Amino acid sequence: MAEPKLNTSTEHVPAGEHKAGFPPFDAHSFPSQLTWLVIAFVLLYVLMAKWALPQVGGIIESRQKRIDDDVAEAGKLKAQSDEAVATYEKALADARANAQAIANQTRDTQAAAAEARRKTLEDELNAKLAEAEKTIAATKQAAMSNVQGIAEDATRAIVERLIGVAPSDKAVADAVGGALKRS
Amino acid sequence: MAADPIHQFRIVELFPVAHVGNAEIAFTNSALFMFAAVIIITAFLVLGTAKRSLVPSRLQSAAEISYEFVAATVRSTAGHEGMRFFPFVFTLFMFILTVNFIGLVPFTFTVTSHIIVTAALAITVFLTVLLYGLFRHGFHFFNLFVPKGVPIAILPLIVFIEVLSFVSRPISHSVRLFANMLAGHITLQVFAGFIILMGSAMGAIGWVGGILPFGMIVILMALETLVAFLQAYVFAILTCIYLNDAIHPGH
């Protein structure tokens, strides 16, 4: 990029100025320029290195530090709020579990109580049923024995009418008992 | 004559200071603008940041940007160790940038349009690289000229080329800046001369015709502003690259 421009500048040297004085190549001015360049450059270097750059750098650094601090602070606060949220959620979960437990317990107790009541009632009913069956059996027994008495009487009367002789009570009772047993 | 495009590069002795042997040391227009640059840069950075605001004003922001711009350049090209040369690179960059910009103002003088100035700066960089490299790495510094993995047969040739390119660095480093400044200012002056020439040769019509070269000057001014910044930046970044060689000569 420098080359073409360099060419144009060297073209201008003979065209623009008489031979003695193309100023940039005039060695007469070199000592002055070098002297003042050294003084100015060293002065500027010292001013920059000892004064200006530490000041500007310090400002940038303190701002960076402030930003970092603020970010760290924000991070800390976020961690705190996260913790609070976690605590809250844990409390919520605990309460929910507690409620669940109470509900379960209540349901179990209720169920057990109902079961017990049902069982007592059933037992009572069974007892009543058994009693009723006993009564029925007794009644049936009584009826049966009545039936035997009637059958004996009838048998005796029928035999007496047929053969004219009254059979003995024992024979009639045996015969009727046997017939009833067979039926 | 005013239209002479070389006139602007003349060194004017303002007052003599001393005689050293045959050489005369005088305070010149060049020295004046060097110190103007020193004052402007220092004022810009120190006064601009005097308030040390957390939220910077425009001037403070500009000062901080210049700081961070150069710091980023140094860090990216010469690594973290290169930051010890940050004040040096910053001084170089700001000095060249400021004298380049001052030179764009009409009737001023461009310090960097003199090869002796750019050469002195380039040789300072060259010597800094050489001395720091030797001081830091001793003879390992010369590994810089011996790239790894080169066949032994062509190694002498490669070393010769490496040494040559190393030694010619200050030449290209200084001539690039000098030539850009010189050529840019000559071009501006030539086009400005056309306006005067047309005006004095053709009267009113000539002044109207002068609009054309004037437009060129406006465009060239924009270009030269870019060049003024770019050359300062190129000088600074090349300095960083050369310093990187002194810090890490292994590759």
Coordinates of C-alpha atoms in Angstrom, one line a residue:
Chain A
M1 CA 0.0 0.0 0.0
A2 CA 2.9 2.3 0.6
E3 CA 4.7 1.6 -2.7
P4 CA 2.5 3.4 -5.2
K5 CA 2.3 6.5 -3.0
L6 CA 6.0 6.4 -2.5
N7 CA 6.4 6.5 -6.3
T8 CA 4.2 9.6 -6.7
S9 CA 6.1 11.4 -4.0
T10 CA 9.4 10.7 -5.6
E11 CA 8.0 11.9 -8.9
H12 CA 7.2 15.2 -7.3
V13 CA 10.7 15.7 -5.9
P14 CA 12.3 17.0 -9.1
A15 CA 9.1 18.7 -10.4
G16 CA 8.2 20.5 -7.2
E17 CA 11.4 22.0 -5.9
H18 CA 14.9 23.0 -7.0
K19 CA 17.6 20.5 -6.3
A20 CA 18.9 21.7 -3.0
G21 CA 15.7 21.7 -1.0
F22 CA 13.3 18.8 -0.8
P23 CA 12.8 19.5 2.9
P24 CA 12.3 15.9 4.2
F25 CA 15.7 15.0 2.7
D26 CA 17.5 18.1 3.9
A27 CA 20.0 16.8 6.4
H28 CA 20.6 20.3 7.8
S29 CA 17.4 20.1 9.8
F30 CA 17.9 16.5 11.1
P31 CA 19.8 17.4 14.3
S32 CA 17.1 19.9 15.3
Q33 CA 14.2 17.5 14.5
L34 CA 15.8 14.6 16.3
T35 CA 16.6 16.6 19.4
W36 CA 13.1 17.9 19.7
L37 CA 11.5 14.6 18.8
V38 CA 13.5 12.8 21.5
I39 CA 12.5 15.5 24.1
A40 CA 8.9 15.6 23.0
F41 CA 8.5 11.8 22.8
V42 CA 10.2 11.1 26.1
L43 CA 8.2 13.8 27.7
L44 CA 5.0 12.4 26.3
Y45 CA 6.0 8.9 27.3
V46 CA 6.6 9.9 30.9
L47 CA 3.4 11.9 31.0
M48 CA 1.4 8.9 29.7
A49 CA 3.1 6.2 31.7
K50 CA 3.2 8.1 35.0
W51 CA 0.1 10.2 34.9
A52 CA -2.5 9.8 32.1
L53 CA -2.6 6.1 31.6
P54 CA -2.8 5.1 35.3
Q55 CA -5.6 7.7 35.7
V56 CA -7.6 6.4 32.8
G57 CA -6.8 2.8 33.6
G58 CA -7.8 3.4 37.2
I59 CA -11.2 4.8 36.1
I60 CA -11.8 1.8 33.8
E61 CA -10.7 -0.6 36.5
S62 CA -12.9 0.9 39.2
R63 CA -15.9 0.9 36.9
Q64 CA -15.2 -2.8 36.1
K65 CA -14.8 -3.5 39.8
R66 CA -18.1 -1.7 40.5
I67 CA -19.8 -3.7 37.7
D68 CA -18.3 -7.0 39.0
D69 CA -19.4 -6.1 42.6
D70 CA -22.9 -5.3 41.5
V71 CA -23.1 -8.5 39.5
A72 CA -21.9 -10.5 42.5
E73 CA -24.4 -8.7 44.7
A74 CA -27.2 -9.5 42.3
G75 CA -26.0 -13.1 42.2
K76 CA -26.1 -13.2 46.0
L77 CA -29.6 -11.8 46.1
K78 CA -30.7 -14.2 43.5
A79 CA -29.3 -17.1 45.5
Q80 CA -31.2 -15.8 48.5
S81 CA -34.5 -15.5 46.7
D82 CA -33.9 -18.9 45.1
E83 CA -33.4 -20.3 48.6
A84 CA -36.6 -18.6 49.8
V85 CA -38.5 -20.0 46.9
A86 CA -37.1 -23.5 47.7
T87 CA -38.1 -23.1 51.4
Y88 CA -41.5 -22.0 50.4
E89 CA -42.0 -24.9 48.0
K90 CA -40.7 -27.4 50.6
A91 CA -43.2 -26.0 53.2
L92 CA -45.9 -26.3 50.6
A93 CA -45.0 -29.8 49.8
D94 CA -44.8 -30.7 53.5
A95 CA -48.2 -29.2 54.2
R96 CA -49.6 -31.1 51.2
A97 CA -48.1 -34.3 52.4
N98 CA -49.5 -33.6 55.9
A99 CA -52.9 -33.0 54.6
Q100 CA -52.8 -36.1 52.6
A101 CA -51.7 -38.1 55.7
I102 CA -54.5 -36.7 57.7
A103 CA -57.1 -37.4 55.0
N104 CA -55.8 -41.0 54.7
Q105 CA -55.9 -41.5 58.4
T106 CA -59.4 -40.1 58.7
R107 CA -60.6 -42.3 55.8
D108 CA -59.0 -45.4 57.4
T109 CA -60.5 -44.7 60.8
Q110 CA -63.9 -44.1 59.2
A111 CA -63.6 -47.2 57.2
A112 CA -62.6 -49.3 60.2
A113 CA -65.5 -47.9 62.3
A114 CA -67.9 -48.6 59.5
E115 CA -66.5 -52.1 59.1
A116 CA -66.9 -52.7 62.8
R117 CA -70.5 -51.4 62.9
R118 CA -71.3 -53.5 59.9
K119 CA -69.8 -56.6 61.6
T120 CA -71.8 -56.0 64.8
L121 CA -74.9 -55.6 62.8
E122 CA -74.2 -58.7 60.8
D123 CA -73.5 -60.7 64.0
E124 CA -76.7 -59.5 65.5
L125 CA -78.6 -60.4 62.4
N126 CA -76.8 -63.8 62.2
A127 CA -77.8 -64.4 65.9
K128 CA -81.4 -63.4 65.2
L129 CA -81.3 -65.7 62.1
A130 CA -80.0 -68.6 64.1
E131 CA -82.6 -68.0 66.7
A132 CA -85.3 -67.9 64.1
E133 CA -84.0 -71.1 62.6
K134 CA -84.1 -72.7 66.0
T135 CA -87.6 -71.6 66.5
I136 CA -88.6 -72.9 63.0
A137 CA -86.8 -76.2 63.8
A138 CA -88.6 -76.5 67.2
T139 CA -91.9 -75.6 65.6
K140 CA -91.2 -78.1 62.8
Q141 CA -90.4 -80.8 65.5
A142 CA -93.5 -80.1 67.3
A143 CA -95.5 -80.2 64.1
M144 CA -93.8 -83.5 63.2
S145 CA -94.6 -85.1 66.5
N146 CA -98.2 -83.9 66.2
V147 CA -98.2 -85.5 62.7
Q148 CA -97.0 -88.7 64.2
G149 CA -99.7 -88.6 66.8
I150 CA -102.4 -88.0 64.2
A151 CA -100.9 -90.7 61.9
E152 CA -100.9 -93.2 64.8
D153 CA -104.5 -92.4 65.6
A154 CA -105.4 -92.7 62.0
T155 CA -103.5 -95.9 61.5
R156 CA -105.1 -97.4 64.6
A157 CA -108.5 -96.5 63.5
I158 CA -107.9 -97.8 59.9
V159 CA -106.4 -101.1 61.2
E160 CA -109.3 -101.6 63.6
R161 CA -111.8 -101.0 60.9
L162 CA -110.0 -103.4 58.6
I163 CA -109.3 -106.2 60.9
G164 CA -111.5 -105.4 63.7
V165 CA -108.8 -105.8 66.2
A166 CA -107.1 -102.8 67.7
P167 CA -103.4 -103.0 67.3
S168 CA -101.0 -102.4 70.2
D169 CA -99.8 -98.9 70.7
K170 CA -96.2 -99.9 70.3
A171 CA -96.7 -101.7 67.0
V172 CA -98.5 -98.6 65.6
A173 CA -95.8 -96.3 66.8
D174 CA -93.0 -98.4 65.3
A175 CA -94.8 -98.7 62.0
V176 CA -95.6 -95.0 61.7
G177 CA -92.1 -94.0 62.9
G178 CA -90.6 -96.3 60.3
A179 CA -92.8 -94.9 57.5
L180 CA -92.1 -91.3 58.5
K181 CA -88.4 -92.1 58.6
R182 CA -88.5 -93.5 55.1
S183 CA -90.4 -90.5 53.7
Chain B
M1 CA 5.1 30.7 -4.6
A2 CA 2.1 29.6 -2.6
A3 CA 1.0 26.8 -4.9
D4 CA 4.3 25.0 -4.6
P5 CA 3.3 21.6 -3.1
I6 CA 6.7 21.1 -1.4
H7 CA 6.5 24.4 0.5
Q8 CA 4.4 23.0 3.2
F9 CA 7.2 20.6 4.3
R10 CA 9.7 23.3 4.9
I11 CA 11.4 23.4 8.3
V12 CA 11.3 26.9 9.6
E13 CA 13.7 27.8 12.4
L14 CA 11.8 29.8 14.9
F15 CA 14.9 30.5 17.1
P16 CA 18.3 28.9 17.4
V17 CA 19.1 27.0 20.6
A18 CA 22.6 25.6 20.4
H19 CA 25.5 24.5 18.2
V20 CA 26.9 21.1 18.6
G21 CA 29.9 20.8 16.4
N22 CA 28.8 21.6 12.9
A23 CA 25.2 20.9 13.6
E24 CA 22.8 23.6 14.5
I25 CA 20.0 22.9 16.9
A26 CA 17.1 25.2 16.5
F27 CA 13.5 25.3 17.7
T28 CA 11.6 24.8 14.5
N29 CA 8.0 24.7 13.4
S30 CA 8.3 20.9 13.6
A31 CA 9.3 21.0 17.2
L32 CA 6.4 23.4 17.9
F33 CA 3.9 21.0 16.5
M34 CA 5.5 18.1 18.4
F35 CA 4.9 19.9 21.6
A36 CA 1.5 20.9 20.5
A37 CA 0.7 17.2 20.2
V38 CA 2.2 16.5 23.6
I39 CA 0.0 19.1 25.2
I40 CA -3.1 18.1 23.3
I41 CA -2.7 14.4 24.1
T42 CA -2.0 15.1 27.8
A43 CA -4.9 17.5 28.1
F44 CA -7.2 15.2 26.3
L45 CA -6.4 12.3 28.6
V46 CA -5.9 14.0 31.9
L47 CA -8.5 16.8 31.7
G48 CA -10.9 14.6 29.9
T49 CA -10.9 12.1 32.8
A50 CA -10.4 14.6 35.6
K51 CA -13.9 14.0 37.0
R52 CA -13.4 10.2 37.1
S53 CA -17.1 9.7 36.5
L54 CA -18.6 6.3 36.7
V55 CA -20.8 7.2 33.8
P56 CA -18.3 9.0 31.5
S57 CA -18.9 12.3 29.7
R58 CA -18.2 12.4 25.9
L59 CA -14.6 13.5 26.4
Q60 CA -13.9 11.0 29.1
S61 CA -15.5 8.3 27.0
A62 CA -13.3 9.2 24.1
A63 CA -10.2 9.1 26.3
E64 CA -11.3 5.7 27.7
I65 CA -12.0 4.4 24.2
S66 CA -8.4 5.4 23.0
Y67 CA -7.0 3.6 26.1
E68 CA -9.1 0.5 25.6
F69 CA -8.5 0.5 21.8
V70 CA -4.7 0.5 22.2
A71 CA -4.8 -1.9 25.1
A72 CA -6.9 -4.4 23.1
T73 CA -4.5 -4.1 20.1
V74 CA -1.5 -4.8 22.3
R75 CA -3.2 -7.7 24.1
S76 CA -4.5 -9.3 21.0
T77 CA -1.2 -9.1 19.1
A78 CA 1.5 -9.3 21.8
G79 CA -0.4 -11.2 24.4
H80 CA -0.7 -10.5 28.1
E81 CA 3.1 -10.1 28.5
G82 CA 3.0 -7.4 25.8
M83 CA 1.1 -5.2 28.2
R84 CA 4.4 -4.0 29.7
F85 CA 4.9 -2.2 26.5
F86 CA 1.4 -0.7 26.5
P87 CA 2.6 2.8 27.6
F88 CA 5.2 2.8 24.8
V89 CA 2.7 1.6 22.1
F90 CA 0.1 4.0 23.4
T91 CA 2.5 7.0 23.3
L92 CA 3.6 6.0 19.7
F93 CA 0.0 5.6 18.5
M94 CA -1.3 8.8 20.1
F95 CA 1.7 10.9 19.1
I96 CA 1.5 9.8 15.4
L97 CA -2.3 10.0 15.3
T98 CA -2.3 13.5 16.8
V99 CA 0.5 15.0 14.6
N100 CA -1.2 13.4 11.6
F101 CA -4.5 15.0 12.5
I102 CA -2.8 18.4 13.3
G103 CA -1.2 18.2 9.8
L104 CA -4.7 18.0 8.2
V105 CA -5.4 21.5 9.4
P106 CA -4.5 24.1 6.7
F107 CA -1.3 26.1 7.3
T108 CA 0.0 23.7 9.9
F109 CA 3.0 21.4 9.6
T110 CA 2.9 17.6 9.5
V111 CA 5.7 16.2 11.7
T112 CA 5.4 12.7 10.3
S113 CA 6.0 14.0 6.7
H114 CA 9.7 14.0 7.5
I115 CA 11.5 10.7 7.1
I116 CA 13.9 11.5 9.9
V117 CA 11.0 11.5 12.4
T118 CA 9.4 8.3 11.2
A119 CA 12.8 6.7 10.9
A120 CA 13.7 7.7 14.5
L121 CA 10.4 6.2 15.7
A122 CA 10.9 3.0 13.7
I123 CA 14.5 2.6 14.9
T124 CA 13.3 3.1 18.5
V125 CA 10.9 0.3 18.0
F126 CA 13.5 -1.8 16.2
L127 CA 16.1 -1.3 19.0
T128 CA 13.5 -1.9 21.7
V129 CA 12.6 -5.3 20.0
L130 CA 16.2 -6.2 19.6
L131 CA 17.4 -5.3 23.0
Y132 CA 14.4 -6.6 24.9
G133 CA 14.6 -9.8 22.9
L134 CA 18.3 -10.3 23.7
F135 CA 17.9 -9.3 27.3
R136 CA 14.9 -11.6 27.8
H137 CA 15.9 -14.6 25.9
G138 CA 19.7 -14.3 25.3
F139 CA 20.8 -16.2 22.2
H140 CA 17.5 -18.0 22.0
F141 CA 16.2 -14.8 20.6
F142 CA 18.0 -15.7 17.3
N143 CA 15.7 -18.8 17.1
L144 CA 13.4 -16.1 15.6
F145 CA 15.4 -16.5 12.3
V146 CA 15.3 -20.3 12.4
P147 CA 11.8 -21.5 11.7
K148 CA 11.1 -25.0 12.9
G149 CA 10.5 -27.9 10.5
V150 CA 12.5 -26.5 7.6
P151 CA 14.6 -29.0 5.7
I152 CA 18.3 -28.5 6.5
A153 CA 19.2 -28.0 2.8
I154 CA 17.3 -24.8 2.4
L155 CA 17.8 -23.6 6.0
P156 CA 20.6 -21.2 5.2
L157 CA 18.5 -19.5 2.6
I158 CA 15.5 -19.3 4.9
V159 CA 17.7 -17.8 7.7
F160 CA 19.2 -15.3 5.3
I161 CA 15.7 -14.2 4.2
E162 CA 14.5 -14.0 7.8
V163 CA 17.4 -11.9 8.8
L164 CA 17.0 -9.7 5.8
S165 CA 13.3 -9.2 6.5
F166 CA 14.0 -8.5 10.2
V167 CA 16.7 -5.9 9.3
S168 CA 14.5 -4.2 6.7
R169 CA 11.6 -3.8 9.1
P170 CA 12.5 -0.3 10.3
I171 CA 12.8 0.8 6.7
S172 CA 9.3 -0.3 5.6
H173 CA 8.0 0.7 9.0
S174 CA 9.2 4.3 8.7
V175 CA 8.8 4.8 4.9
R176 CA 5.2 3.6 5.0
L177 CA 4.2 6.4 7.4
F178 CA 6.4 9.0 5.8
A179 CA 5.3 8.3 2.3
N180 CA 1.6 8.2 3.1
M181 CA 1.7 11.5 4.8
L182 CA 3.9 13.1 2.2
A183 CA 1.9 11.9 -0.8
G184 CA -1.4 12.8 0.8
H185 CA -0.4 16.3 1.6
I186 CA 1.2 16.9 -1.8
T187 CA -2.0 15.6 -3.5
L188 CA -4.1 18.0 -1.4
Q189 CA -1.8 20.9 -2.2
V190 CA -1.8 20.1 -5.9
F191 CA -5.5 20.1 -6.1
A192 CA -5.7 23.3 -4.0
G193 CA -3.2 24.8 -6.4
F194 CA -5.5 24.1 -9.3
I195 CA -8.2 26.3 -7.8
I196 CA -5.8 29.2 -7.5
L197 CA -4.4 28.5 -10.9
M198 CA -7.8 28.5 -12.6
G199 CA -9.0 31.5 -10.6
S200 CA -6.0 33.6 -11.5
A201 CA -5.8 32.5 -15.1
M202 CA -9.5 32.6 -16.2
G203 CA -11.1 35.0 -13.8
A204 CA -14.8 34.4 -12.9
I205 CA -15.2 31.4 -15.1
G206 CA -12.1 30.0 -13.5
W207 CA -13.5 30.4 -10.0
V208 CA -16.6 28.5 -11.1
G209 CA -14.4 25.8 -12.7
G210 CA -12.5 25.7 -9.4
I211 CA -15.6 23.9 -7.9
L212 CA -14.3 20.7 -9.4
P213 CA -10.9 20.5 -7.8
F214 CA -12.5 21.9 -4.6
G215 CA -14.8 18.9 -4.6
M216 CA -11.8 16.7 -5.0
I217 CA -10.2 18.3 -2.0
V218 CA -13.3 17.6 0.1
I219 CA -13.2 13.9 -0.9
L220 CA -9.4 13.8 -0.4
M221 CA -9.7 15.3 3.0
A222 CA -12.0 12.5 4.0
L223 CA -9.5 10.0 2.6
E224 CA -6.6 11.7 4.3
T225 CA -8.4 11.7 7.6
L226 CA -8.8 8.0 7.2
V227 CA -5.2 7.6 6.2
A228 CA -4.0 9.7 9.2
F229 CA -5.8 7.3 11.5
L230 CA -5.0 4.2 9.6
Q231 CA -1.2 4.9 9.4
A232 CA -1.0 5.6 13.1
Y233 CA -2.9 2.3 13.7
V234 CA -0.7 0.4 11.3
F235 CA 2.4 1.8 12.9
A236 CA 1.1 0.8 16.4
I237 CA 0.0 -2.7 15.3
L238 CA 3.3 -3.4 13.5
T239 CA 5.1 -2.3 16.7
C240 CA 3.0 -4.8 18.6
I241 CA 3.7 -7.6 16.1
Y242 CA 7.5 -6.8 16.3
L243 CA 7.3 -6.7 20.1
N244 CA 5.6 -10.0 20.1
D245 CA 8.6 -11.5 18.3
A246 CA 10.8 -10.2 21.1
I247 CA 8.5 -11.6 23.8
H248 CA 7.8 -15.0 22.1
P249 CA 10.7 -15.6 19.6
G250 CA 10.0 -19.4 19.5
H251 CA 7.6 -19.4 16.5

